Amino acid sequence: MFCAKESCSILPLFVAVPLAGAFLSSLLGKTSSKISDFLGSLVPAILVLLSFSFIGLKEVLVYKMGGWIPPFGIVFVVDGLTVLMLVTVNVVALMSTIFSISYMEKYTDKWKYYTLFLLMLTGMNGAVITGDMFNLFVWLEIGAISSYALVAFGTEGEELEASFKYAVMSSVASLFILVGIGLLYSYTSTLNMADISRTLVAKPNANLINFVFILFLLGFGLKSAIVPFHSWLPDAHPSAPAPISAMLSGVLIKSLGIYALVRIFYNVLGVAGGGRVLLVLGLISMVLGALLAIYQKDLKRLLAYSTISQVGYIVFAFGLGTPLGIFAGLFHLINHAVAKALMFLNAGSVVYATDNVRDLDQLGGLREKMPVTANTSLIGSMSIAGVPPLGGFWSKLVIIFAAVESKHWAGAFVAILVSIVTLAYYLKLQKLVFFGKLPVRWENIKESPVLMCVSMIVLSCICIALGLLLLPQLRSVFLDPAVEVLKNGVGYSKAVFENIK
Amino acid sequence: MTLIVKTITRYTVGLILLFGIYIVLHGHLTPGGGFAGGVIVALSFVHLMLAFGRETAIKKMSEKAAGILEGLGAIMFLLIAFMGLTTGYFFYNFFRRVDTTETLVEYIGRPFALFSAGIIPLCNIAICLKVGAGLFAIFVALTFLKMNGDAAGDGEKK
């Protein structure tokens, strides 16, 4: 644990380290793929250590870039919510890069992959850590643009099409966000989030806030694939290489979509929960995602639809706007990030072994040949489906409690029903891929290499252990500070300005 | 291209390059800066490619060299930012020489003096390398795609 002043000065490293890793990988990676493998895993490992050093942070840390005082300069702000996101993002990134070392052997130009991966990581870390509206947009674009390239990394027809679709939709989203930021800037004459929030409290303007609210809902809703804006996700996420699918579904849509959405709605605009809009959109995503997932024949596509459904849960919980709802949303966010990353890595492992067969009808009985993949996949599926005692069960339980507590009986009922549907399609996945009779053509397949197994085992252990976060001791250092930040609402600006040294 | 284009290119290409470098170095004094200057520097090579064809331009600056320069530019920019960290802040202007006679405001730049803005010109040079080499590399990649339409792309499955 660092003392406050020292830990403040390491804040820019969250952006600088992955950037340096990306550029070094593009310079040196050409000479040997070992260097880029090493860099690719070293950088997230450093970031995991750095982010863990912030757990249990008591105060808000504000870092002034170049020594310029806000609101004139750009600031980095670290509070409870940021710490939670940083830990989640970097842990999943580390596991994905360890998985990539063996998995990406199938592709050419591995160093380009690592360069793009680290740039995407930079974007996510930057978007989470920044306290400046336009800076947020810049990180958003860095993360998003590198992910377009990563989705198309296989350069086959399907992948290019998915990437193009993703790029177009996501650019439209960025445009909405940019217009929103522009309107806020023209009204408040500042880009610092805390300062915008302060100005909006001092001279409120309901029309402006409503319009900007809609723009951000469209923009960030597209980025986080809430239902009416979800159509790019089922193409983009399955087409990417498996570790990238894990990153996209696990953390990218959460850090660039949900985190930014929640941060701006709660802390900047002060529209906690956003009326009933988030609630309704969350419910629709929940139901539609789950119903569409049942009919999928493609392993990774099924997981992508499941992501939409689970994001629906998270958005629904945030839409409740109560402290318990916020808690449930954040808890489910972490659970889903880990479990879905695990599921996509499992899918990658299957694809690696079967040489790119993702059709559920052609698979089956892989359990005896690939025990590690099968068992970790079972843990991941059951966690998302909500089977006790895995993490996902507890977070869904808290979501239902939160809905009941705020008297949204219908919402609670739908959440329970969808949870059953979720169990159904994950059981279908398990049955068609890992149980049943082994087709003759897969007689000779082998379990994945050691490093891929290691990352899957670690993620499944985290999946099991996440239920422990409900214990009061762990809750008070990790989840509660994040809930406090959102509960505090527009008090965010006060917290930031008090802590500028 | 025709003789007219080739001749005029021969005369102007050096001037364009020089103008780009001027924009970069005077970025902190006059309009322009690393990005604008970098684009102009890249345009001088693109100009060469348009007039004399791909091979001539590649001979002056191969795509490999462009890649290396791009990486170096980015790393140089990051290094400058890191060096600020040693004296207090990320991106801190550590070359600043505070004028002690002025007590109210800390002046570090003098109008029209080339060596007066601390790290800003260095940052401009780094940005110029990154943007110039990057833009040129993108242009080369575009011509490359057109010439070998069905050649192996990046990251293709083995």
PDB file of C-alpha atoms in Angstrom, chain A residues 123-373:
ATOM      1  CA  GLY A 123      -7.881   3.104 -24.075  1.00  0.00           C
ATOM      2  CA  MET A 124      -9.793   1.202 -21.427  1.00  0.00           C
ATOM      3  CA  ASN A 125      -7.516   2.196 -18.557  1.00  0.00           C
ATOM      4  CA  GLY A 126      -7.497   5.807 -19.729  1.00  0.00           C
ATOM      5  CA  ALA A 127     -11.283   5.998 -20.058  1.00  0.00           C
ATOM      6  CA  VAL A 128     -11.681   4.638 -16.555  1.00  0.00           C
ATOM      7  CA  ILE A 129      -9.088   6.845 -14.917  1.00  0.00           C
ATOM      8  CA  THR A 130      -9.688  10.199 -16.579  1.00  0.00           C
ATOM      9  CA  GLY A 131     -11.581  13.064 -14.987  1.00  0.00           C
ATOM     10  CA  ASP A 132     -11.964  15.095 -18.152  1.00  0.00           C
ATOM     11  CA  MET A 133     -14.866  14.827 -20.563  1.00  0.00           C
ATOM     12  CA  PHE A 134     -13.000  15.242 -23.843  1.00  0.00           C
ATOM     13  CA  ASN A 135     -10.147  13.110 -22.606  1.00  0.00           C
ATOM     14  CA  LEU A 136     -12.724  10.391 -21.975  1.00  0.00           C
ATOM     15  CA  PHE A 137     -13.782  10.657 -25.622  1.00  0.00           C
ATOM     16  CA  VAL A 138     -10.173  10.323 -26.780  1.00  0.00           C
ATOM     17  CA  TRP A 139      -9.576   7.163 -24.737  1.00  0.00           C
ATOM     18  CA  LEU A 140     -12.903   5.814 -25.921  1.00  0.00           C
ATOM     19  CA  GLU A 141     -11.795   6.207 -29.511  1.00  0.00           C
ATOM     20  CA  ILE A 142      -8.340   4.708 -28.880  1.00  0.00           C
ATOM     21  CA  GLY A 143      -9.956   1.663 -27.301  1.00  0.00           C
ATOM     22  CA  ALA A 144     -12.651   1.379 -29.945  1.00  0.00           C
ATOM     23  CA  ILE A 145     -10.444   1.869 -33.020  1.00  0.00           C
ATOM     24  CA  SER A 146      -7.899  -0.706 -31.927  1.00  0.00           C
ATOM     25  CA  SER A 147     -10.751  -3.104 -31.256  1.00  0.00           C
ATOM     26  CA  TYR A 148     -12.071  -2.662 -34.836  1.00  0.00           C
ATOM     27  CA  ALA A 149      -8.693  -3.781 -36.111  1.00  0.00           C
ATOM     28  CA  LEU A 150      -8.573  -6.663 -33.659  1.00  0.00           C
ATOM     29  CA  VAL A 151     -12.011  -7.934 -34.675  1.00  0.00           C
ATOM     30  CA  ALA A 152     -10.786  -8.067 -38.287  1.00  0.00           C
ATOM     31  CA  PHE A 153      -7.474  -9.661 -37.308  1.00  0.00           C
ATOM     32  CA  GLY A 154      -8.188 -12.947 -39.070  1.00  0.00           C
ATOM     33  CA  THR A 155      -8.849 -11.059 -42.378  1.00  0.00           C
ATOM     34  CA  GLU A 156     -11.471 -13.509 -43.583  1.00  0.00           C
ATOM     35  CA  GLY A 157     -14.729 -12.414 -45.148  1.00  0.00           C
ATOM     36  CA  GLU A 158     -16.888 -12.887 -42.092  1.00  0.00           C
ATOM     37  CA  GLU A 159     -14.433 -11.106 -39.832  1.00  0.00           C
ATOM     38  CA  LEU A 160     -13.993  -8.136 -42.150  1.00  0.00           C
ATOM     39  CA  GLU A 161     -17.760  -7.771 -42.468  1.00  0.00           C
ATOM     40  CA  ALA A 162     -18.222  -7.884 -38.698  1.00  0.00           C
ATOM     41  CA  SER A 163     -15.439  -5.385 -38.182  1.00  0.00           C
ATOM     42  CA  PHE A 164     -16.900  -2.994 -40.748  1.00  0.00           C
ATOM     43  CA  LYS A 165     -20.333  -3.202 -39.175  1.00  0.00           C
ATOM     44  CA  TYR A 166     -18.841  -2.665 -35.740  1.00  0.00           C
ATOM     45  CA  ALA A 167     -16.760   0.273 -36.979  1.00  0.00           C
ATOM     46  CA  VAL A 168     -19.755   2.011 -38.567  1.00  0.00           C
ATOM     47  CA  MET A 169     -22.074   1.523 -35.598  1.00  0.00           C
ATOM     48  CA  SER A 170     -19.435   2.477 -33.079  1.00  0.00           C
ATOM     49  CA  SER A 171     -18.463   5.592 -35.046  1.00  0.00           C
ATOM     50  CA  VAL A 172     -22.095   6.692 -35.005  1.00  0.00           C
ATOM     51  CA  ALA A 173     -22.050   6.173 -31.244  1.00  0.00           C
ATOM     52  CA  SER A 174     -18.891   8.244 -30.924  1.00  0.00           C
ATOM     53  CA  LEU A 175     -20.510  10.999 -32.913  1.00  0.00           C
ATOM     54  CA  PHE A 176     -23.480  11.117 -30.538  1.00  0.00           C
ATOM     55  CA  ILE A 177     -21.114  11.264 -27.582  1.00  0.00           C
ATOM     56  CA  LEU A 178     -19.082  14.016 -29.211  1.00  0.00           C
ATOM     57  CA  VAL A 179     -22.203  16.112 -29.852  1.00  0.00           C
ATOM     58  CA  GLY A 180     -23.220  15.592 -26.234  1.00  0.00           C
ATOM     59  CA  ILE A 181     -19.841  16.720 -24.984  1.00  0.00           C
ATOM     60  CA  GLY A 182     -19.949  19.717 -27.337  1.00  0.00           C
ATOM     61  CA  LEU A 183     -23.338  20.822 -26.004  1.00  0.00           C
ATOM     62  CA  LEU A 184     -22.176  20.472 -22.421  1.00  0.00           C
ATOM     63  CA  TYR A 185     -19.024  22.429 -23.220  1.00  0.00           C
ATOM     64  CA  SER A 186     -20.925  25.233 -24.910  1.00  0.00           C
ATOM     65  CA  TYR A 187     -23.200  25.589 -21.879  1.00  0.00           C
ATOM     66  CA  THR A 188     -20.711  25.187 -19.044  1.00  0.00           C
ATOM     67  CA  SER A 189     -17.487  26.441 -20.756  1.00  0.00           C
ATOM     68  CA  THR A 190     -15.471  23.667 -19.190  1.00  0.00           C
ATOM     69  CA  LEU A 191     -14.523  20.097 -19.979  1.00  0.00           C
ATOM     70  CA  ASN A 192     -13.531  18.937 -16.522  1.00  0.00           C
ATOM     71  CA  MET A 193     -16.183  16.469 -15.338  1.00  0.00           C
ATOM     72  CA  ALA A 194     -16.228  17.744 -11.765  1.00  0.00           C
ATOM     73  CA  ASP A 195     -16.445  21.332 -12.989  1.00  0.00           C
ATOM     74  CA  ILE A 196     -19.284  20.527 -15.429  1.00  0.00           C
ATOM     75  CA  SER A 197     -21.169  18.891 -12.614  1.00  0.00           C
ATOM     76  CA  ARG A 198     -20.589  21.913 -10.352  1.00  0.00           C
ATOM     77  CA  THR A 199     -21.727  24.345 -13.036  1.00  0.00           C
ATOM     78  CA  LEU A 200     -24.844  22.311 -13.814  1.00  0.00           C
ATOM     79  CA  VAL A 201     -25.784  22.364 -10.134  1.00  0.00           C
ATOM     80  CA  ALA A 202     -25.166  26.115  -9.927  1.00  0.00           C
ATOM     81  CA  LYS A 203     -27.246  26.996 -13.021  1.00  0.00           C
ATOM     82  CA  PRO A 204     -29.520  24.077 -13.860  1.00  0.00           C
ATOM     83  CA  ASN A 205     -30.977  23.679 -17.337  1.00  0.00           C
ATOM     84  CA  ALA A 206     -33.450  20.825 -17.559  1.00  0.00           C
ATOM     85  CA  ASN A 207     -33.825  20.952 -21.356  1.00  0.00           C
ATOM     86  CA  LEU A 208     -30.115  20.726 -21.962  1.00  0.00           C
ATOM     87  CA  ILE A 209     -29.681  17.914 -19.471  1.00  0.00           C
ATOM     88  CA  ASN A 210     -32.536  15.945 -21.037  1.00  0.00           C
ATOM     89  CA  PHE A 211     -31.146  16.323 -24.540  1.00  0.00           C
ATOM     90  CA  VAL A 212     -27.598  15.477 -23.502  1.00  0.00           C
ATOM     91  CA  PHE A 213     -28.964  12.542 -21.530  1.00  0.00           C
ATOM     92  CA  ILE A 214     -30.542  11.140 -24.689  1.00  0.00           C
ATOM     93  CA  LEU A 215     -27.379  11.698 -26.725  1.00  0.00           C
ATOM     94  CA  PHE A 216     -25.233   9.907 -24.165  1.00  0.00           C
ATOM     95  CA  LEU A 217     -27.797   7.138 -23.823  1.00  0.00           C
ATOM     96  CA  LEU A 218     -27.625   6.557 -27.587  1.00  0.00           C
ATOM     97  CA  GLY A 219     -23.844   6.804 -27.690  1.00  0.00           C
ATOM     98  CA  PHE A 220     -22.873   4.772 -24.683  1.00  0.00           C
ATOM     99  CA  GLY A 221     -25.877   2.496 -25.191  1.00  0.00           C
ATOM    100  CA  LEU A 222     -24.446   1.574 -28.600  1.00  0.00           C
ATOM    101  CA  LYS A 223     -21.017   1.006 -27.074  1.00  0.00           C
ATOM    102  CA  SER A 224     -22.406  -1.216 -24.339  1.00  0.00           C
ATOM    103  CA  ALA A 225     -24.890  -3.008 -26.648  1.00  0.00           C
ATOM    104  CA  ILE A 226     -28.137  -2.440 -24.775  1.00  0.00           C
ATOM    105  CA  VAL A 227     -30.953  -3.910 -26.839  1.00  0.00           C
ATOM    106  CA  PRO A 228     -32.180  -1.497 -29.459  1.00  0.00           C
ATOM    107  CA  PHE A 229     -28.497  -0.740 -30.179  1.00  0.00           C
ATOM    108  CA  HIS A 230     -27.094  -4.252 -29.973  1.00  0.00           C
ATOM    109  CA  SER A 231     -27.026  -5.464 -33.567  1.00  0.00           C
ATOM    110  CA  TRP A 232     -23.240  -5.127 -34.027  1.00  0.00           C
ATOM    111  CA  LEU A 233     -22.296  -7.234 -31.032  1.00  0.00           C
ATOM    112  CA  PRO A 234     -23.365 -10.734 -32.155  1.00  0.00           C
ATOM    113  CA  ASP A 235     -21.234 -10.270 -35.278  1.00  0.00           C
ATOM    114  CA  ALA A 236     -18.226  -8.511 -33.803  1.00  0.00           C
ATOM    115  CA  HIS A 237     -17.595 -10.503 -30.654  1.00  0.00           C
ATOM    116  CA  PRO A 238     -17.609 -14.001 -32.187  1.00  0.00           C
ATOM    117  CA  SER A 239     -15.468 -12.981 -35.163  1.00  0.00           C
ATOM    118  CA  ALA A 240     -12.511 -11.753 -33.105  1.00  0.00           C
ATOM    119  CA  PRO A 241      -9.757 -14.137 -31.965  1.00  0.00           C
ATOM    120  CA  ALA A 242     -10.839 -15.788 -28.673  1.00  0.00           C
ATOM    121  CA  PRO A 243      -8.737 -13.698 -26.249  1.00  0.00           C
ATOM    122  CA  ILE A 244     -10.079 -10.560 -27.913  1.00  0.00           C
ATOM    123  CA  SER A 245     -13.655 -11.824 -27.662  1.00  0.00           C
ATOM    124  CA  ALA A 246     -12.962 -12.319 -23.976  1.00  0.00           C
ATOM    125  CA  MET A 247     -11.672  -8.754 -23.674  1.00  0.00           C
ATOM    126  CA  LEU A 248     -14.524  -7.249 -25.722  1.00  0.00           C
ATOM    127  CA  SER A 249     -17.340  -9.077 -23.983  1.00  0.00           C
ATOM    128  CA  GLY A 250     -15.670  -9.205 -20.612  1.00  0.00           C
ATOM    129  CA  VAL A 251     -14.387  -5.702 -20.093  1.00  0.00           C
ATOM    130  CA  LEU A 252     -14.449  -3.433 -23.171  1.00  0.00           C
ATOM    131  CA  ILE A 253     -18.209  -2.913 -23.307  1.00  0.00           C
ATOM    132  CA  LYS A 254     -18.173  -2.443 -19.553  1.00  0.00           C
ATOM    133  CA  SER A 255     -15.357   0.068 -19.233  1.00  0.00           C
ATOM    134  CA  LEU A 256     -16.126   2.068 -22.386  1.00  0.00           C
ATOM    135  CA  GLY A 257     -19.890   1.584 -22.231  1.00  0.00           C
ATOM    136  CA  ILE A 258     -21.413   0.964 -18.839  1.00  0.00           C
ATOM    137  CA  TYR A 259     -18.742   2.612 -16.695  1.00  0.00           C
ATOM    138  CA  ALA A 260     -18.777   5.802 -18.761  1.00  0.00           C
ATOM    139  CA  LEU A 261     -22.594   5.794 -18.912  1.00  0.00           C
ATOM    140  CA  VAL A 262     -22.965   5.369 -15.170  1.00  0.00           C
ATOM    141  CA  ARG A 263     -20.204   7.815 -14.295  1.00  0.00           C
ATOM    142  CA  ILE A 264     -21.708  10.546 -16.461  1.00  0.00           C
ATOM    143  CA  PHE A 265     -25.341   9.924 -15.488  1.00  0.00           C
ATOM    144  CA  TYR A 266     -24.750   9.676 -11.767  1.00  0.00           C
ATOM    145  CA  ASN A 267     -21.774  11.951 -11.150  1.00  0.00           C
ATOM    146  CA  VAL A 268     -21.877  14.562 -13.885  1.00  0.00           C
ATOM    147  CA  LEU A 269     -25.462  15.047 -15.031  1.00  0.00           C
ATOM    148  CA  GLY A 270     -26.946  13.991 -11.702  1.00  0.00           C
ATOM    149  CA  VAL A 271     -29.745  11.936 -13.277  1.00  0.00           C
ATOM    150  CA  ALA A 272     -29.318   8.865 -11.107  1.00  0.00           C
ATOM    151  CA  GLY A 273     -30.975   5.899 -12.775  1.00  0.00           C
ATOM    152  CA  GLY A 274     -32.121   8.082 -15.659  1.00  0.00           C
ATOM    153  CA  GLY A 275     -35.819   7.907 -14.841  1.00  0.00           C
ATOM    154  CA  ARG A 276     -37.256   4.632 -16.049  1.00  0.00           C
ATOM    155  CA  VAL A 277     -35.315   4.534 -19.281  1.00  0.00           C
ATOM    156  CA  LEU A 278     -32.432   2.392 -18.065  1.00  0.00           C
ATOM    157  CA  LEU A 279     -34.834   0.143 -16.210  1.00  0.00           C
ATOM    158  CA  VAL A 280     -36.949  -0.567 -19.280  1.00  0.00           C
ATOM    159  CA  LEU A 281     -33.996  -0.910 -21.661  1.00  0.00           C
ATOM    160  CA  GLY A 282     -32.313  -3.249 -19.202  1.00  0.00           C
ATOM    161  CA  LEU A 283     -35.373  -5.487 -19.007  1.00  0.00           C
ATOM    162  CA  ILE A 284     -35.768  -5.586 -22.794  1.00  0.00           C
ATOM    163  CA  SER A 285     -32.085  -6.496 -23.277  1.00  0.00           C
ATOM    164  CA  MET A 286     -32.338  -9.149 -20.621  1.00  0.00           C
ATOM    165  CA  VAL A 287     -35.302 -10.896 -22.249  1.00  0.00           C
ATOM    166  CA  LEU A 288     -34.365 -10.487 -25.917  1.00  0.00           C
ATOM    167  CA  GLY A 289     -30.717 -11.442 -25.415  1.00  0.00           C
ATOM    168  CA  ALA A 290     -31.714 -14.606 -23.593  1.00  0.00           C
ATOM    169  CA  LEU A 291     -34.437 -15.593 -26.075  1.00  0.00           C
ATOM    170  CA  LEU A 292     -32.138 -15.062 -29.062  1.00  0.00           C
ATOM    171  CA  ALA A 293     -29.324 -16.972 -27.370  1.00  0.00           C
ATOM    172  CA  ILE A 294     -31.390 -20.175 -27.146  1.00  0.00           C
ATOM    173  CA  TYR A 295     -31.662 -20.500 -30.914  1.00  0.00           C
ATOM    174  CA  GLN A 296     -27.989 -20.017 -31.731  1.00  0.00           C
ATOM    175  CA  LYS A 297     -26.112 -22.808 -33.461  1.00  0.00           C
ATOM    176  CA  ASP A 298     -22.708 -21.134 -33.184  1.00  0.00           C
ATOM    177  CA  LEU A 299     -20.783 -21.543 -29.940  1.00  0.00           C
ATOM    178  CA  LYS A 300     -19.347 -18.028 -29.772  1.00  0.00           C
ATOM    179  CA  ARG A 301     -22.488 -16.383 -31.119  1.00  0.00           C
ATOM    180  CA  LEU A 302     -24.486 -17.923 -28.297  1.00  0.00           C
ATOM    181  CA  LEU A 303     -22.049 -16.407 -25.820  1.00  0.00           C
ATOM    182  CA  ALA A 304     -22.354 -13.016 -27.532  1.00  0.00           C
ATOM    183  CA  TYR A 305     -26.151 -13.019 -27.168  1.00  0.00           C
ATOM    184  CA  SER A 306     -25.709 -14.082 -23.570  1.00  0.00           C
ATOM    185  CA  THR A 307     -23.541 -10.977 -23.076  1.00  0.00           C
ATOM    186  CA  ILE A 308     -26.425  -8.775 -24.252  1.00  0.00           C
ATOM    187  CA  SER A 309     -28.752 -10.467 -21.795  1.00  0.00           C
ATOM    188  CA  GLN A 310     -26.330 -10.103 -18.873  1.00  0.00           C
ATOM    189  CA  VAL A 311     -25.581  -6.470 -19.717  1.00  0.00           C
ATOM    190  CA  GLY A 312     -29.352  -6.063 -19.466  1.00  0.00           C
ATOM    191  CA  TYR A 313     -29.162  -7.281 -15.865  1.00  0.00           C
ATOM    192  CA  ILE A 314     -26.419  -4.776 -15.049  1.00  0.00           C
ATOM    193  CA  VAL A 315     -28.220  -1.851 -16.677  1.00  0.00           C
ATOM    194  CA  PHE A 316     -31.470  -2.850 -14.980  1.00  0.00           C
ATOM    195  CA  ALA A 317     -29.750  -2.857 -11.594  1.00  0.00           C
ATOM    196  CA  PHE A 318     -28.233   0.580 -12.212  1.00  0.00           C
ATOM    197  CA  GLY A 319     -31.603   1.806 -13.428  1.00  0.00           C
ATOM    198  CA  LEU A 320     -33.111   1.069 -10.026  1.00  0.00           C
ATOM    199  CA  GLY A 321     -30.916   3.840  -8.671  1.00  0.00           C
ATOM    200  CA  THR A 322     -31.058   2.622  -5.084  1.00  0.00           C
ATOM    201  CA  PRO A 323     -27.821   1.900  -3.164  1.00  0.00           C
ATOM    202  CA  LEU A 324     -28.603  -1.806  -3.198  1.00  0.00           C
ATOM    203  CA  GLY A 325     -29.306  -1.616  -6.932  1.00  0.00           C
ATOM    204  CA  ILE A 326     -25.958   0.073  -7.570  1.00  0.00           C
ATOM    205  CA  PHE A 327     -24.226  -2.511  -5.435  1.00  0.00           C
ATOM    206  CA  ALA A 328     -25.925  -5.325  -7.326  1.00  0.00           C
ATOM    207  CA  GLY A 329     -25.052  -3.787 -10.692  1.00  0.00           C
ATOM    208  CA  LEU A 330     -21.365  -3.419  -9.846  1.00  0.00           C
ATOM    209  CA  PHE A 331     -21.223  -6.896  -8.350  1.00  0.00           C
ATOM    210  CA  HIS A 332     -22.826  -8.440 -11.409  1.00  0.00           C
ATOM    211  CA  LEU A 333     -20.497  -6.417 -13.631  1.00  0.00           C
ATOM    212  CA  ILE A 334     -17.438  -8.025 -12.012  1.00  0.00           C
ATOM    213  CA  ASN A 335     -18.970 -11.491 -12.003  1.00  0.00           C
ATOM    214  CA  HIS A 336     -19.987 -11.289 -15.621  1.00  0.00           C
ATOM    215  CA  ALA A 337     -16.634  -9.836 -16.698  1.00  0.00           C
ATOM    216  CA  VAL A 338     -14.747 -12.783 -15.241  1.00  0.00           C
ATOM    217  CA  ALA A 339     -17.229 -15.501 -16.164  1.00  0.00           C
ATOM    218  CA  LYS A 340     -17.772 -14.331 -19.747  1.00  0.00           C
ATOM    219  CA  ALA A 341     -14.044 -13.896 -20.304  1.00  0.00           C
ATOM    220  CA  LEU A 342     -13.650 -17.471 -19.081  1.00  0.00           C
ATOM    221  CA  MET A 343     -16.412 -18.717 -21.398  1.00  0.00           C
ATOM    222  CA  PHE A 344     -14.848 -17.071 -24.445  1.00  0.00           C
ATOM    223  CA  LEU A 345     -11.434 -18.474 -23.555  1.00  0.00           C
ATOM    224  CA  ASN A 346     -13.072 -21.910 -23.285  1.00  0.00           C
ATOM    225  CA  ALA A 347     -14.641 -21.389 -26.674  1.00  0.00           C
ATOM    226  CA  GLY A 348     -11.186 -20.408 -27.941  1.00  0.00           C
ATOM    227  CA  SER A 349      -9.757 -23.581 -26.498  1.00  0.00           C
ATOM    228  CA  VAL A 350     -12.390 -25.678 -28.283  1.00  0.00           C
ATOM    229  CA  VAL A 351     -11.813 -23.813 -31.538  1.00  0.00           C
ATOM    230  CA  TYR A 352      -8.048 -24.259 -31.136  1.00  0.00           C
ATOM    231  CA  ALA A 353      -8.419 -28.002 -30.698  1.00  0.00           C
ATOM    232  CA  THR A 354     -11.007 -28.577 -33.430  1.00  0.00           C
ATOM    233  CA  ASP A 355      -9.394 -26.272 -35.988  1.00  0.00           C
ATOM    234  CA  ASN A 356     -12.038 -23.563 -36.105  1.00  0.00           C
ATOM    235  CA  VAL A 357     -15.257 -25.547 -35.804  1.00  0.00           C
ATOM    236  CA  ARG A 358     -17.785 -23.529 -33.841  1.00  0.00           C
ATOM    237  CA  ASP A 359     -20.984 -25.242 -34.960  1.00  0.00           C
ATOM    238  CA  LEU A 360     -22.672 -26.790 -31.919  1.00  0.00           C
ATOM    239  CA  ASP A 361     -24.098 -29.669 -33.978  1.00  0.00           C
ATOM    240  CA  GLN A 362     -20.671 -30.857 -35.080  1.00  0.00           C
ATOM    241  CA  LEU A 363     -19.172 -30.829 -31.590  1.00  0.00           C
ATOM    242  CA  GLY A 364     -19.924 -33.105 -28.656  1.00  0.00           C
ATOM    243  CA  GLY A 365     -18.376 -35.351 -26.052  1.00  0.00           C
ATOM    244  CA  LEU A 366     -15.228 -33.268 -25.733  1.00  0.00           C
ATOM    245  CA  ARG A 367     -15.235 -33.763 -21.960  1.00  0.00           C
ATOM    246  CA  GLU A 368     -13.113 -36.911 -21.999  1.00  0.00           C
ATOM    247  CA  LYS A 369     -10.556 -35.422 -24.374  1.00  0.00           C
ATOM    248  CA  MET A 370     -10.337 -31.917 -22.863  1.00  0.00           C
ATOM    249  CA  PRO A 371     -11.038 -32.199 -19.124  1.00  0.00           C
ATOM    250  CA  VAL A 372      -9.607 -28.795 -18.138  1.00  0.00           C
ATOM    251  CA  THR A 373     -11.597 -26.895 -20.734  1.00  0.00           C
TER     252      THR A 373
END
